Structure formats: structure tokens, C-alpha cells
Amino acid sequence: MGRTAAVDEARERAHLLIRLAAIALGGTLVLLGGAGGLSLAAGVLLLYLAAALVLRFFPAARRVAALSPAVDLVAITALVFAFPLELAPWILYVFAIGAAALGSGPVGAVTSTALAVVGYDAALILRGEQARATDLWPVQALIAIGLVTAEIVWALRRQDLETIWSRVHARALGALSRQRDPSEVLRTLVTEVAHLPRVRGAWAWRLGTDQRLRTSFTAGAAPAGEIVVSAEALRALRSPGGLERIVPDMSGLAIPVSTDPPITMGVALDASSPEERATTAGAIHDLVGDAGSLLAAAFERVRREEEAASLEATVRALGVIGAERAQAAVLASCLLEAGTLVGGRATIFRLADGTVIAGDLPGSALLELARDRRLPAIVPATSSPAVANVLEPGATVALVGLSEGRVLATIGTVERLTARLPLLERIAHGARDRLALIAERDELQRAAKELGRDVESLGGALRAKEDALATAVHELKNPLTAVHGYATLMSRNLQAVQGQLAQLERLMADLLSTEQRVAGVEGAVDAAAEAKEAIARARVRGATIDLDAPAESVRLAIGHARFAQLLDNLLANALKYSSPAQPIVVRVNAGEGEGKVSVTDRGVGIPNEHLARIFDRFYRVGGASEAVAGQGLGLSICKEIVAAHGGRIWAESEGPGRGSTFTFTLPLALRTPAA
Ligand code: ADP
């Protein structure tokens, strides 16, 4: 507004100067014309001066548009009439034409010229008797001056306007190119266009998928916020043209700025001359054209940034899913990450029956959408009334296949889902691979567990066999040693050889059978009698062995073979770990419910710390006893037999070189009633 006022002010000042120049020239003519009839001219000049001052200093007087040129023409026509014709007062019309051109441009110059010609002719007619034909030439001169003035003013104006437009264009372009965000580019464009001369308002229209035009970023006059577009108007939106095609009661321009997304620029124009309108429209088209490419670049940048961000999100999501160790966790992560990617909700359901595995959308409704459809698919919710009821209006569902008949459904806008579908598929692939790996791992773990169990039982069986073999070898040795001794004595002890062979047979049958050495059906033995036989067997090997037993028999609850095994083992050790000169004593006692048998030698003895451990399998004492051959099995077999029959066994020794005593107890056999 300030700028317009300044321009008006300058124009009025120029007007006053032109009028003063005209009055000065008129005054000169008055002086040249001498006295007489010129008093009328002088009076008109004074009136003209007064009118010029009033027009200059009283803005109210300028409100009547035609007043200013009318004052000029009337005053000058009055002067032409008052002056003598030879003074050429018509020249004063030039000032009137100039003033009109200044005020109203070429049109003012032409109009003022025409009126000047009419005024001059009127003056000549009124002064008919004095006028000559030659006095008509000023008419041609006036027309020529008027046309030249009009042409000059028009040229000046056009140049001026072009300068203004190019300045405006440059400034607007500068402002536009500083924007990076598409919405900021649009907002700037709207603001800049709205500031152009003869523009009443500007706005951006966005065409929604629902075929509605939405007005945004308005500046100045603008249509309603939302317009339902007819098919015809929709077509019109695709090319630049009159605003009337879309909003019938508005005059202006509608220019498409972008097609993806579809955005149209609307401009409401002042009612003005077709020429001015064309100039303005040209300027706006130029500006919108330039803004269009800036906008396209901004949209492209945003798209690229979004693409990069969603790719990053997908990579992260795949990382999260790939790190999960359980099936349920994979499904939960897949659901969360897919929801984040599309900025909406997600659900995983089973295609067979619509059971929801994870998520909160109704599986039955989703099943209806997915039925008979090839996946992946993007389906508008409206395609099923059941789904349309439970989802927000305009929502769309993307369906992507997971593994084993499971489907991942995400809800969002159609644009977003379309853009993200490949990424959703990648996430689904990731989840599928992970699920397959986890299933494979679980299967392997199960198989490994089974294998472990098999290996364990096989190992156990193998160990048992090894034990049995070691025991067999050891046990067969005692009778063999005895047989060896008896064999040297030959015929004298043939019966004893047979006895030992029988023991060997028993042992072998026993070892070959799978039964364990357990108490039960073997019956009972007379401990003293058995001890005597064992001593007899041992004596063959040249030992001095005494028996210390009570007169009454001590019957123990153990089979003959096992008891013989026990005594043979203990006597064999007593012999092994003492010299033949050192005596050995076998003692048999009966106690409270149990009988006790001990073998005492005067041999190498056993250090205290070994006493408890010599009954372990393969345990042998170092030092003096190590020189004697052995496997560390005999005592462990004894312990096993005694324990199996409900007894105990232990060793005592007063130390190295002072002999040892091995004692075992066994339950007394219940007396069987005499038959
Ligand atoms: P081995 O075949 O080595 O004799 P045993 O199980 O019969 O195996 O005995 C275990 C160890 O106990 C022997 O190596 C020996 O050091 C010690 N031992 C067993 N009996 C006697 C004993 N009468 N006197 C001294 N040491 C003995």
C-alpha cells in the first residue's frame, strides 16, 4: 500500500507541474496578446490555477475519476476560446494530453486527444467568423501528438511492467529455491503468487484418492477447503486453464504443478483488461513452471530419504528377527517390525481357519479378505463389509505370506503399503528363514538328545561287559593257581583238583549267566568247614595257615561258591603280601544275628591312609606291595559279594611291616527245621 501511495503522490506532483507549466504558457500568451479580450483568458487561467491546487492538495477532489482530465480539457478549451487565434493557444492541449497520459496511460492519452480535438473544433465553431481553414491544422497536430504520447507511454509502461515482473519472478524464485521441503516449496509459491499485482488470492489443491480436491496453503481469496470434483472438472485439472472450469463463480487460473502427487495451483485474479490478464497469467505460468521442477525435486528427495529410512528399518528388523531364538519370539518381532514399517497395525493369522497367532485384528475378517487371493496382495478394506466395519474408513490391508499357512496382515494407507510391500515381503522372508532354522535346530537338538541317551546306555553296557571280563579273569586265576599246586602234588590230591575244577566250572557258568552276584537261593554254608577247605587249598601253595573257630557250627547266609571266592581272595592276598614263613590265621566267630570271618597275616601291612580305598576297583597300594603282581580287583569283588549278601568288609593294619587283618560279616542263616 505504501508503495502505491508514493507512486500516486509522485504522479500528482507531476500533474501539478504540468498544469503550472500550462498556466505559465497561458500567462505568456496573455501578455503577448495585449489588453482587451484577454481578460477572459486571464480569468480562466486563475480559475485553472485554483483547480490545479485543489486537485493537488485535496485528495477528496481526486476521488471522482474523470474530474482531473475534465478540468484540464475544459480550462484549456476556455483559453483557446478566449485567446486570439493567431497566438496558437491550442498548444496548451499538449499539456492536457500529457497529464491524461500520466494519469491513465495510453488510453488516457488517446481519449484526451479526442476530447481536445472536439474542444478545439467547438471553440472554432463558436468563433466561426474569425476562423480560417488553416486554423484546422492544429487538429492534425493534436492527433499526432496524442498518438505519439500514447505510444510512448504504452512503451514506457510495458517496459516498466516487464521490469516489475522480472523482479517479482526473480525474488519469488529465490525464495522458492531456498526451500527443501515440498510443503514449504508449495507454501512459498502460494505466498509469492498471491503477492503478484492483480492477484486476489492463491492456494494449492491436492487431489485425494477419494476424488476430492482439498485446498491448502491459502493466501488471500480462496475457495472452500474441500470440493467434490465432477468428472469434467477432474479432466480440466490435468491441463492449465481458467479457474472457472473448476469453480464456476471464480475468475482466475488453475495450473497443474505436480502429477505425483496430483497438486494444482489455483489463482483468483482481479477483473482486469484481457491484456493485463494475459500478462499476469504469463508471469504466473512462468513462476509455477519453475516451482514445478523445484517441487518435483523436493518430492523426489523426500521419497529417496523415506526409501533409505525404510530400507534401514528393514535391515534393522531383519537383524532383530535373525537374533531371535524361539519361534514365538520370531513371530512377535516380525509383527512389531512390520507394524513399525507401515506405521500402522499388524496381525499374523492362520490361513486355514483365521486363528490369530499374534496381533489384535479380527482373524475371521482378515480371512475373508485373504480367501482365494494370490499373496502378496494389497486389498482395500471396503472389499469386505466385515473388514470395513472393524477398520478405519479408507484403510487398506496388505497381505504377505509367512511360513506354514501363516499370513502377515498390515493396515495402512494404500500409498504407504504399496511403497513398503517389497520391504514387508523381505521381512516375511527373513522370518520364514529364521523359523525354518529354529525348527531345524530343535529337530537336531532332539536327535542329539536321543543319540546321547543311546550312547550312554551303550557305554554302560560296554562298561558292564568290561567289568565282567576283568572279574572273570581274576576269579579264574585263584582256582587255576590251586589246580596248578595240586597238579604238582598229583595223585595225592586228585580229589582236591576235581574240587577246584568244579569251582572253576561254577565260576564260569556264573560269569556267563547274565544274573548278578546277588544273595538269594544259594542256601547256607558252615563257615568253619568252608574255611578249612580254603586253608587246604591255600596250603598247597606252601603257606602256614591256622584256623580259629568255635566248636559249634556258624552257618552263614551265602552260597558255597561265593563264600569260597571270598576266602580264596583274602587268603591269596595274605599269601601274596607276606613271606611263606609268616603265619596266617583265619578266625570264625558268631555274633548277634551275624557271623564274622577274618584273615590275619604278619606281612607287609597297609599304611593307614589306604585302608579305606583298597576296596575300590583297580586301587593298589604303592611301596612294598607294588612289587607283587596284581590288578587291584580282588578286594573290590569281595566287597561286592559281601554287600550283595547284606554284610560288611573292612581292613585293619598296625602299619607297614606289621601285617593286616581283613574281616567280613555276613548274616547268620536261618535254621531250617530238621527234615
Ligand atoms: P591285588 O590284585 O593288587 O592284590 P586286591 O584288590 O586284592 O588287588 O588288593 C588291593 C591292594 O590292597 C593290594 O594291591 C595291596 O596293596 C593291598 N592288600 C591287599 N591285601 C593285602 C594284605 N594282606 N597285606 C597287605 N596289603 C594288602
XYZ file of C-alpha atoms and ligand atoms in Angstrom:
702
model
C 0.000 0.000 0.000
C 2.818 2.398 0.895
C 4.387 1.901 -2.465
C 1.151 2.669 -4.312
C 0.627 5.812 -2.220
C 4.132 7.030 -3.048
C 3.521 6.424 -6.740
C 0.194 8.331 -6.530
C 1.899 11.164 -4.729
C 4.631 11.433 -7.383
C 2.017 11.375 -10.116
C 0.001 14.174 -8.516
C 3.125 16.252 -8.128
C 3.893 15.731 -11.823
C 0.283 16.661 -12.636
C 0.637 19.936 -10.724
C 3.908 20.731 -12.502
C 2.366 20.069 -15.930
C -0.634 22.270 -15.051
C 1.643 25.030 -13.729
C 3.660 24.840 -16.968
C 0.405 25.118 -18.953
C -0.713 28.083 -16.824
C 2.720 29.731 -17.259
C 2.471 29.311 -21.040
C -1.105 30.627 -20.916
C 0.095 33.629 -18.883
C 2.791 34.319 -21.518
C 0.148 34.199 -24.231
C -1.977 36.650 -22.196
C 0.969 39.022 -22.043
C 1.641 38.579 -25.810
C -1.991 39.143 -26.714
C -2.172 42.569 -25.104
C -5.184 44.050 -23.334
C -8.829 43.635 -24.247
C -10.443 40.289 -24.852
C -7.678 38.566 -22.962
C -9.138 39.435 -19.591
C -11.382 36.383 -20.031
C -8.310 34.227 -20.633
C -6.612 35.674 -17.566
C -9.700 34.875 -15.520
C -9.781 31.284 -16.862
C -6.067 30.922 -16.055
C -6.703 31.989 -12.478
C -9.564 29.535 -12.168
C -7.377 26.796 -13.701
C -4.614 27.578 -11.180
C -7.105 27.332 -8.338
C -8.462 23.994 -9.665
C -4.904 22.629 -10.096
C -4.073 23.481 -6.480
C -7.326 21.977 -5.185
C -6.706 18.731 -7.151
C -3.172 18.594 -5.840
C -3.753 19.213 -2.177
C -7.277 17.864 -1.588
C -7.236 14.112 -2.207
C -11.023 14.085 -1.753
C -11.312 16.045 -5.000
C -9.433 13.289 -6.863
C -11.949 10.642 -5.916
C -14.083 11.481 -8.964
C -12.050 9.675 -11.597
C -12.843 11.822 -14.617
C -12.604 15.144 -12.780
C -8.903 15.734 -13.322
C -8.787 15.328 -17.144
C -12.135 17.161 -17.428
C -10.713 20.163 -15.550
C -7.712 20.255 -17.923
C -9.786 20.000 -21.083
C -12.456 22.485 -20.017
C -9.879 25.061 -18.824
C -7.779 24.745 -21.994
C -10.831 24.836 -24.291
C -11.930 28.036 -22.474
C -8.437 29.501 -23.012
C -8.420 28.519 -26.724
C -11.779 30.255 -26.980
C -10.589 33.381 -25.134
C -7.246 33.833 -26.948
C -6.896 35.376 -30.401
C -6.478 32.577 -32.930
C -3.037 33.732 -34.157
C -1.499 33.049 -30.744
C -1.844 29.287 -31.259
C -3.264 28.590 -27.812
C -4.149 25.029 -28.990
C -0.635 24.086 -27.980
C -1.940 24.084 -24.416
C -3.875 20.881 -25.248
C -0.499 19.102 -25.316
C -0.299 19.607 -21.533
C -3.805 18.206 -21.070
C -2.929 15.144 -23.213
C 0.318 14.647 -21.274
C -1.445 14.889 -17.902
C -4.123 12.397 -19.029
C -1.413 10.002 -20.315
C 0.345 10.280 -16.971
C -2.840 9.500 -15.071
C -4.481 6.846 -17.259
C -1.776 5.656 -19.612
C -2.137 5.262 -23.387
C -5.910 5.061 -23.117
C -5.953 8.431 -21.258
C -3.702 9.986 -23.934
C -5.944 8.835 -26.773
C -9.190 9.865 -25.014
C -7.756 13.206 -24.017
C -6.571 13.811 -27.627
C -10.032 13.050 -28.988
C -11.669 15.383 -26.476
C -9.033 18.070 -27.208
C -9.874 17.858 -30.929
C -13.589 18.108 -30.099
C -12.924 21.066 -27.720
C -10.750 22.898 -30.257
C -13.280 22.342 -33.016
C -16.041 23.604 -30.714
C -14.018 26.742 -29.998
C -13.501 27.292 -33.761
C -17.203 26.801 -34.427
C -18.118 29.265 -31.696
C -15.721 31.750 -33.242
C -16.833 30.860 -36.764
C -16.437 34.424 -38.398
C -12.745 34.666 -37.387
C -11.705 31.110 -38.097
C -9.898 30.184 -41.297
C -9.334 26.883 -42.943
C -5.642 26.962 -41.983
C -6.656 27.079 -38.336
C -7.696 23.439 -38.688
C -4.117 22.134 -38.987
C -3.638 22.121 -35.199
C -6.248 19.333 -35.166
C -3.868 17.059 -37.117
C -1.013 18.242 -34.916
C -3.050 17.379 -31.776
C -3.947 13.919 -33.108
C -0.320 13.236 -33.981
C 0.861 14.438 -30.572
C -1.822 12.419 -28.814
C -0.949 9.177 -30.681
C 2.789 9.663 -30.201
C 2.225 10.338 -26.479
C 0.015 7.275 -26.192
C 2.624 5.144 -27.951
C 5.483 6.460 -25.788
C 3.503 5.984 -22.575
C 2.492 2.496 -23.633
C 6.078 1.539 -24.420
C 7.287 3.019 -21.148
C 4.563 1.261 -19.228
C 5.266 -2.082 -20.811
C 8.948 -1.794 -20.047
C 8.131 -0.798 -16.523
C 5.766 -3.731 -16.121
C 8.297 -6.165 -17.525
C 10.910 -4.896 -15.109
C 8.452 -5.296 -12.268
C 7.511 -8.845 -13.382
C 11.062 -9.972 -13.800
C 11.958 -8.550 -10.414
C 8.992 -10.266 -8.836
C 9.849 -13.505 -10.638
C 13.481 -13.415 -9.574
C 12.588 -12.724 -5.976
C 9.945 -15.462 -5.889
C 12.332 -17.942 -7.473
C 14.988 -17.080 -4.910
C 12.536 -17.725 -2.080
C 11.375 -20.971 -3.687
C 14.818 -22.387 -4.257
C 15.708 -21.897 -0.590
C 13.014 -24.418 0.409
C 13.880 -28.091 0.786
C 10.612 -29.493 1.980
C 7.833 -29.982 -0.640
C 5.193 -28.394 1.579
C 7.461 -25.387 2.155
C 8.001 -25.021 -1.615
C 4.228 -25.036 -2.102
C 3.602 -22.597 0.733
C 6.213 -20.187 -0.666
C 4.787 -20.478 -4.164
C 1.291 -19.683 -2.900
C 2.547 -16.685 -0.922
C 4.606 -15.336 -3.811
C 1.827 -15.720 -6.369
C -0.660 -14.084 -4.017
C 1.622 -11.033 -3.828
C 1.676 -10.511 -7.596
C -0.234 -7.496 -8.932
C -3.876 -8.132 -9.820
C -3.920 -11.423 -7.904
C -6.689 -11.680 -5.314
C -5.662 -14.956 -3.826
C -3.693 -18.152 -4.400
C -3.806 -21.706 -2.963
C -2.727 -25.275 -3.589
C -5.200 -28.020 -4.393
C -4.432 -31.606 -3.640
C -6.466 -34.318 -5.322
C -7.186 -37.159 -2.907
C -7.734 -40.802 -3.822
C -11.400 -40.193 -2.975
C -11.588 -37.716 -5.921
C -11.953 -34.732 -3.636
C -9.956 -31.541 -4.042
C -8.523 -30.281 -0.777
C -7.429 -26.659 -0.523
C -4.264 -25.942 1.452
C -1.710 -23.163 1.924
C -4.154 -20.415 1.031
C -3.164 -16.740 0.745
C -5.883 -14.154 0.059
C -9.188 -15.159 -1.507
C -9.582 -18.950 -1.763
C -12.362 -21.472 -2.417
C -13.835 -23.832 0.209
C -11.470 -26.223 1.967
C -12.849 -29.279 0.225
C -14.521 -29.620 -3.174
C -16.156 -32.672 -4.688
C -14.964 -32.654 -8.289
C -17.056 -33.571 -11.296
C -15.530 -35.836 -13.929
C -15.304 -32.853 -16.268
C -13.517 -30.704 -13.707
C -11.215 -33.638 -12.975
C -10.178 -33.729 -16.623
C -9.736 -29.955 -16.613
C -7.329 -30.252 -13.671
C -4.822 -32.070 -15.839
C -4.004 -29.064 -18.017
C -3.577 -25.354 -17.284
C -6.699 -23.246 -17.937
C -9.352 -20.992 -16.483
C -10.331 -21.365 -12.854
C -13.970 -21.184 -13.897
C -13.766 -24.770 -15.196
C -13.412 -25.969 -11.631
C -15.056 -23.246 -9.531
C -17.691 -21.598 -11.751
C -18.061 -18.407 -9.725
C -14.332 -17.623 -9.509
C -12.229 -15.969 -12.183
C -8.557 -16.861 -12.465
C -6.215 -19.701 -13.331
C -5.831 -23.378 -12.468
C -2.349 -24.724 -13.274
C -1.134 -28.269 -12.514
C 2.130 -28.160 -10.539
C 2.761 -31.831 -9.898
C 1.184 -35.075 -11.060
C 2.617 -37.363 -8.406
C 1.065 -36.474 -6.020
C -1.539 -34.571 -8.044
C -1.311 -30.911 -6.989
C -2.905 -27.960 -8.801
C -2.239 -24.298 -8.193
C -5.338 -22.099 -8.065
C -5.113 -18.321 -8.565
C -8.013 -15.866 -8.249
C -7.480 -12.758 -10.421
C -8.929 -9.264 -10.297
C -11.329 -8.386 -13.069
C -8.946 -6.508 -15.413
C -8.326 -5.954 -19.101
C -7.614 -9.057 -21.215
C -4.179 -7.638 -21.922
C -3.279 -7.240 -18.278
C -4.774 -10.585 -17.539
C -2.629 -12.184 -20.202
C 0.500 -10.531 -18.811
C -0.330 -11.652 -15.270
C -1.239 -15.152 -16.432
C 2.062 -15.371 -18.336
C 4.017 -14.366 -15.255
C 2.144 -16.839 -13.068
C 2.648 -19.669 -15.557
C 6.369 -18.943 -15.637
C 6.595 -18.951 -11.862
C 4.512 -22.096 -11.419
C 6.543 -23.828 -14.133
C 9.787 -23.078 -12.308
C 8.262 -24.027 -8.966
C 7.031 -27.289 -10.509
C 10.542 -28.546 -11.141
C 11.685 -27.427 -7.681
C 8.689 -29.218 -6.177
C 9.389 -32.388 -8.170
C 12.990 -32.324 -6.922
C 11.800 -31.829 -3.339
C 9.313 -34.707 -3.642
C 11.995 -36.907 -5.128
C 14.361 -36.075 -2.288
C 11.701 -36.854 0.307
C 10.923 -40.124 -1.474
C 14.606 -41.064 -1.535
C 15.024 -40.203 2.127
C 11.953 -42.218 3.042
C 13.174 -45.117 0.941
C 16.564 -45.038 2.632
C 14.913 -44.836 6.054
C 12.626 -47.772 5.368
C 15.487 -49.814 3.960
C 17.421 -49.086 7.114
C 14.388 -50.054 9.192
C 14.092 -53.295 7.217
C 17.737 -54.188 7.732
C 17.349 -53.493 11.443
C 14.147 -55.552 11.547
C 15.876 -58.464 9.807
C 18.668 -58.207 12.377
C 16.177 -58.358 15.237
C 14.295 -61.302 13.716
C 17.541 -63.105 12.906
C 18.674 -62.829 16.519
C 15.543 -64.463 17.945
C 15.983 -67.985 19.288
C 12.385 -69.160 19.634
C 9.531 -69.464 17.119
C 7.139 -67.325 19.176
C 9.762 -64.583 19.525
C 10.346 -64.574 15.739
C 6.613 -64.132 15.096
C 6.329 -61.366 17.705
C 9.317 -59.477 16.280
C 8.038 -59.874 12.726
C 4.684 -58.406 13.821
C 6.236 -55.443 15.622
C 8.707 -54.603 12.862
C 6.094 -54.846 10.085
C 3.772 -52.541 12.049
C 6.565 -50.002 12.512
C 7.465 -50.140 8.826
C 3.978 -49.282 7.582
C 3.184 -47.002 10.514
C 0.083 -48.976 11.364
C -1.193 -52.147 12.954
C -0.272 -55.708 12.040
C -1.551 -59.206 12.753
C -0.433 -62.741 11.944
C -3.212 -65.247 11.345
C -3.614 -68.774 10.074
C -4.966 -69.057 6.558
C -6.751 -72.319 7.238
C -9.198 -71.048 9.835
C -8.397 -67.400 10.578
C -6.923 -68.142 14.015
C -4.960 -65.079 15.148
C -1.437 -66.097 16.140
C -0.302 -62.596 17.122
C -1.873 -59.129 16.878
C -5.284 -57.694 17.687
C -7.214 -57.606 14.394
C -10.133 -59.998 13.919
C -8.835 -63.085 12.126
C -12.200 -64.012 10.618
C -12.476 -60.648 8.828
C -8.889 -60.918 7.549
C -9.517 -64.461 6.403
C -12.393 -63.182 4.289
C -10.024 -60.674 2.639
C -7.309 -63.251 2.004
C -9.543 -66.032 0.724
C -8.883 -67.038 -2.903
C -6.236 -64.369 -3.297
C -2.684 -64.698 -4.520
C -0.240 -63.309 -1.969
C 1.236 -60.777 -1.601
C -1.804 -58.583 -2.161
C -2.992 -55.094 -1.282
C -6.711 -55.086 -0.647
C -8.971 -52.131 0.197
C -10.881 -52.797 3.417
C -14.084 -51.913 1.638
C -13.867 -55.083 -0.437
C -15.320 -56.942 2.535
C -18.095 -55.403 4.651
C -16.932 -57.358 7.718
C -13.471 -55.784 7.459
C -14.738 -52.317 6.562
C -16.711 -52.365 9.817
C -13.747 -53.032 12.048
C -11.138 -50.864 10.317
C -10.971 -47.116 9.986
C -12.524 -45.758 6.794
C -10.161 -45.639 3.836
C -7.829 -48.217 5.425
C -6.122 -50.755 3.219
C -4.731 -54.172 4.108
C -1.503 -55.665 2.778
C -1.327 -59.465 2.979
C 2.034 -61.253 2.822
C 2.590 -64.990 3.183
C 4.691 -66.272 6.104
C 5.546 -69.940 6.535
C 3.212 -72.891 7.134
C -0.039 -71.232 6.106
C 0.525 -68.154 8.238
C -0.220 -64.724 6.783
C 1.087 -61.342 7.884
C -1.563 -58.595 7.523
C -0.678 -54.900 7.895
C -3.060 -51.952 7.878
C -2.203 -48.552 6.419
C -2.794 -46.157 3.573
C -2.702 -47.556 0.072
C 0.275 -45.350 -0.907
C 2.367 -46.426 2.063
C 1.518 -50.091 1.723
C 2.286 -50.048 -1.994
C 5.644 -48.406 -1.343
C 6.526 -50.780 1.504
C 5.215 -54.060 0.098
C 8.622 -55.291 -1.165
C 10.123 -54.488 2.246
C 7.277 -56.255 4.039
C 7.990 -59.269 1.865
C 11.658 -59.128 2.800
C 10.739 -59.108 6.484
C 8.386 -62.045 5.924
C 11.186 -63.902 4.106
C 13.547 -63.185 6.962
C 11.019 -64.504 9.475
C 10.365 -67.577 7.297
C 14.087 -68.407 7.087
C 14.551 -67.893 10.783
C 11.548 -70.091 11.633
C 12.907 -72.842 9.371
C 16.328 -72.598 11.031
C 14.833 -72.737 14.514
C 12.706 -75.764 13.556
C 15.804 -77.462 12.141
C 17.792 -76.634 15.271
C 15.043 -78.023 17.527
C 14.917 -81.213 15.482
C 18.711 -81.570 15.643
C 18.715 -80.962 19.374
C 16.056 -83.625 19.839
C 18.003 -86.088 17.685
C 21.221 -85.261 19.561
C 19.490 -85.881 22.882
C 18.247 -89.258 21.690
C 21.676 -90.122 20.375
C 23.201 -89.084 23.703
C 20.843 -91.429 25.513
C 21.732 -94.293 23.158
C 25.458 -93.660 23.570
C 25.068 -93.572 27.328
C 23.261 -96.902 27.507
C 25.717 -98.454 25.061
C 28.616 -97.131 27.138
C 27.010 -98.550 30.265
C 26.549 -101.931 28.634
C 30.145 -101.888 27.398
C 31.482 -100.983 30.812
C 29.447 -103.752 32.392
C 30.907 -106.235 29.914
C 34.454 -104.995 30.575
C 33.901 -105.305 34.314
C 32.547 -108.788 33.918
C 35.551 -109.770 31.818
C 38.081 -108.331 34.283
C 36.297 -110.069 37.143
C 36.244 -113.323 35.211
C 39.938 -113.241 34.505
C 40.716 -112.502 38.131
C 38.400 -115.104 39.570
C 39.556 -117.832 37.253
C 43.050 -117.224 38.441
C 42.536 -118.428 42.061
C 41.238 -121.941 41.207
C 43.838 -122.219 38.448
C 46.604 -121.392 40.902
C 45.252 -124.027 43.246
C 44.934 -126.534 40.406
C 48.471 -125.737 39.496
C 49.563 -126.536 43.100
C 47.518 -129.680 43.262
C 48.785 -130.790 39.913
C 52.315 -130.716 41.234
C 51.240 -132.962 44.107
C 49.339 -135.023 41.506
C 47.723 -138.310 42.537
C 47.695 -137.484 46.266
C 45.317 -134.607 45.805
C 43.304 -135.658 42.765
C 40.096 -135.106 44.702
C 41.128 -131.550 45.507
C 41.952 -130.947 41.820
C 38.438 -132.065 40.960
C 37.023 -129.805 43.664
C 38.848 -126.811 42.169
C 37.771 -127.751 38.657
C 34.193 -127.865 39.935
C 34.701 -124.358 41.461
C 36.084 -123.228 38.081
C 33.029 -124.605 36.303
C 30.708 -122.900 38.769
C 32.506 -119.623 38.326
C 32.440 -119.832 34.543
C 28.745 -120.724 34.463
C 28.174 -117.890 36.874
C 30.141 -115.399 34.768
C 28.480 -116.463 31.541
C 24.997 -116.042 33.006
C 23.600 -112.528 32.971
C 22.466 -112.715 36.579
C 24.286 -110.585 39.099
C 26.073 -111.861 42.117
C 23.167 -111.491 44.450
C 22.041 -113.278 47.548
C 19.012 -115.454 47.357
C 18.664 -119.032 46.549
C 22.209 -120.264 47.118
C 21.433 -121.548 50.611
C 23.816 -121.506 53.612
C 27.355 -122.619 54.457
C 29.184 -123.801 57.523
C 31.832 -121.125 57.849
C 34.417 -123.249 59.709
C 34.102 -126.181 57.298
C 34.438 -123.897 54.292
C 37.408 -122.141 55.915
C 39.110 -125.474 56.378
C 38.750 -126.288 52.682
C 40.033 -122.877 51.670
C 43.012 -123.263 54.024
C 43.709 -126.665 52.493
C 43.662 -125.056 49.030
C 45.993 -122.315 50.153
C 48.382 -124.620 51.920
C 49.096 -126.261 48.620
C 50.906 -123.001 47.814
C 53.157 -123.553 50.837
C 51.612 -121.322 53.459
C 51.291 -121.755 57.205
C 47.627 -121.126 57.983
C 45.765 -121.726 61.233
C 42.055 -121.816 61.831
C 40.475 -120.409 64.974
C 36.779 -121.421 65.035
C 34.200 -122.196 67.767
C 33.083 -125.768 68.351
C 29.524 -125.180 67.222
C 28.959 -124.516 63.543
C 28.485 -120.955 62.353
C 26.085 -121.044 59.411
C 26.155 -118.051 57.180
C 23.538 -116.967 54.618
C 25.677 -117.308 51.469
C 26.244 -119.904 48.777
C 29.210 -122.214 48.771
C 30.818 -120.798 45.632
C 30.618 -117.199 46.815
C 31.982 -117.949 50.269
C 34.870 -119.906 48.713
C 35.530 -116.913 46.428
C 35.702 -114.607 49.462
C 38.082 -116.767 51.449
C 40.277 -117.630 48.430
C 40.672 -113.937 47.601
C 41.588 -112.934 51.157
C 43.935 -115.908 51.640
C 45.561 -115.270 48.225
C 46.271 -111.686 49.291
C 47.589 -112.776 52.722
C 49.936 -115.153 50.915
C 50.939 -112.553 48.294
C 51.752 -109.833 50.785
C 53.731 -111.876 53.342
C 56.624 -114.266 53.204
C 55.949 -118.030 53.460
C 57.450 -118.074 56.974
C 54.959 -115.602 58.330
C 51.875 -117.359 59.740
C 48.319 -116.616 58.692
C 45.264 -117.046 60.926
C 41.655 -117.451 59.829
C 39.095 -116.693 62.569
C 35.393 -117.568 62.565
C 33.016 -116.101 65.190
C 29.263 -115.961 65.668
C 27.727 -112.720 66.949
C 24.308 -111.154 67.339
C 22.487 -112.237 64.139
C 25.691 -112.323 62.122
C 28.830 -114.293 61.720
C 32.300 -112.796 61.433
C 35.287 -114.189 59.479
C 38.762 -112.625 59.458
C 42.100 -113.373 57.816
C 45.186 -112.045 59.603
C 48.710 -112.061 58.242
C 52.069 -110.817 59.510
C 53.114 -109.444 56.120
C 53.834 -106.024 54.619
C 50.842 -104.365 56.281
C 48.908 -101.398 54.886
C 49.535 -97.699 55.602
C 46.584 -96.168 57.435
C 45.578 -93.753 54.668
C 45.000 -96.593 52.183
C 42.765 -98.708 54.393
C 39.517 -97.224 53.160
C 40.404 -97.182 49.485
C 41.874 -100.616 48.856
C 38.308 -101.919 48.269
C 37.929 -99.615 45.219
C 38.258 -101.191 41.789
C 41.814 -101.150 40.440
C 43.196 -99.476 43.558
C 46.628 -100.669 44.620
C 48.930 -99.523 47.423
C 52.380 -98.377 46.326
C 55.683 -99.232 48.035
C 56.461 -102.775 49.173
C 53.163 -104.216 47.970
C 53.641 -102.805 44.485
C 56.391 -105.330 43.846
C 53.699 -108.003 43.996
C 51.760 -108.636 40.766
C 48.079 -107.755 40.907
C 45.258 -105.758 39.311
C 43.530 -104.184 42.282
C 40.354 -106.194 41.663
C 40.231 -108.935 44.331
C 39.127 -106.787 47.268
C 36.527 -104.929 45.174
C 34.978 -108.275 44.195
C 34.929 -109.303 47.851
C 33.230 -106.075 48.811
C 30.621 -106.584 46.098
C 29.848 -110.153 47.238
C 29.656 -109.195 50.929
C 27.468 -106.182 50.225
C 25.165 -108.278 47.999
C 24.637 -110.671 50.921
C 23.929 -107.976 53.467
C 27.318 -107.933 55.186
C 30.281 -105.577 55.651
C 34.017 -105.903 54.977
C 36.951 -103.843 56.252
C 40.735 -103.958 56.701
C 42.907 -103.132 59.702
C 46.661 -102.818 59.924
C 49.075 -101.574 62.509
C 51.180 -100.120 59.755
C 53.772 -101.099 57.150
C 55.604 -104.332 58.006
C 53.237 -105.209 60.818
C 50.677 -107.313 58.962
C 46.976 -106.777 58.262
C 43.596 -108.207 59.134
C 40.678 -108.414 56.702
C 37.320 -109.006 58.330
C 33.865 -109.539 56.886
C 30.492 -110.153 58.448
C 27.505 -111.977 56.946
C 24.003 -112.583 58.293
C 23.550 -115.921 60.042
C 21.460 -118.417 58.038
C 18.003 -119.101 59.481
C 17.886 -122.550 60.870
C 15.880 -124.828 58.623
C 13.815 -127.287 60.612
C 15.362 -130.720 60.529
C 13.756 -132.801 57.869
P 45.745 -107.072 44.071
O 45.480 -107.876 42.873
O 46.634 -105.877 43.807
O 46.182 -107.846 45.251
P 43.423 -106.528 45.712
O 42.175 -105.816 45.472
O 43.339 -107.920 46.175
O 44.320 -106.414 44.432
O 44.227 -105.698 46.786
C 44.336 -104.341 46.689
C 45.594 -103.839 47.345
O 45.471 -103.934 48.747
C 46.814 -104.613 47.021
O 47.458 -104.131 45.852
C 47.682 -104.412 48.200
O 48.458 -103.247 48.117
C 46.676 -104.275 49.318
N 46.488 -105.507 50.047
C 45.536 -106.399 49.912
N 45.656 -107.409 50.770
C 46.764 -107.109 51.494
C 47.428 -107.778 52.565
N 47.020 -108.950 53.083
N 48.570 -107.206 53.100
C 48.993 -106.029 52.595
N 48.414 -105.392 51.604
C 47.279 -105.920 51.043
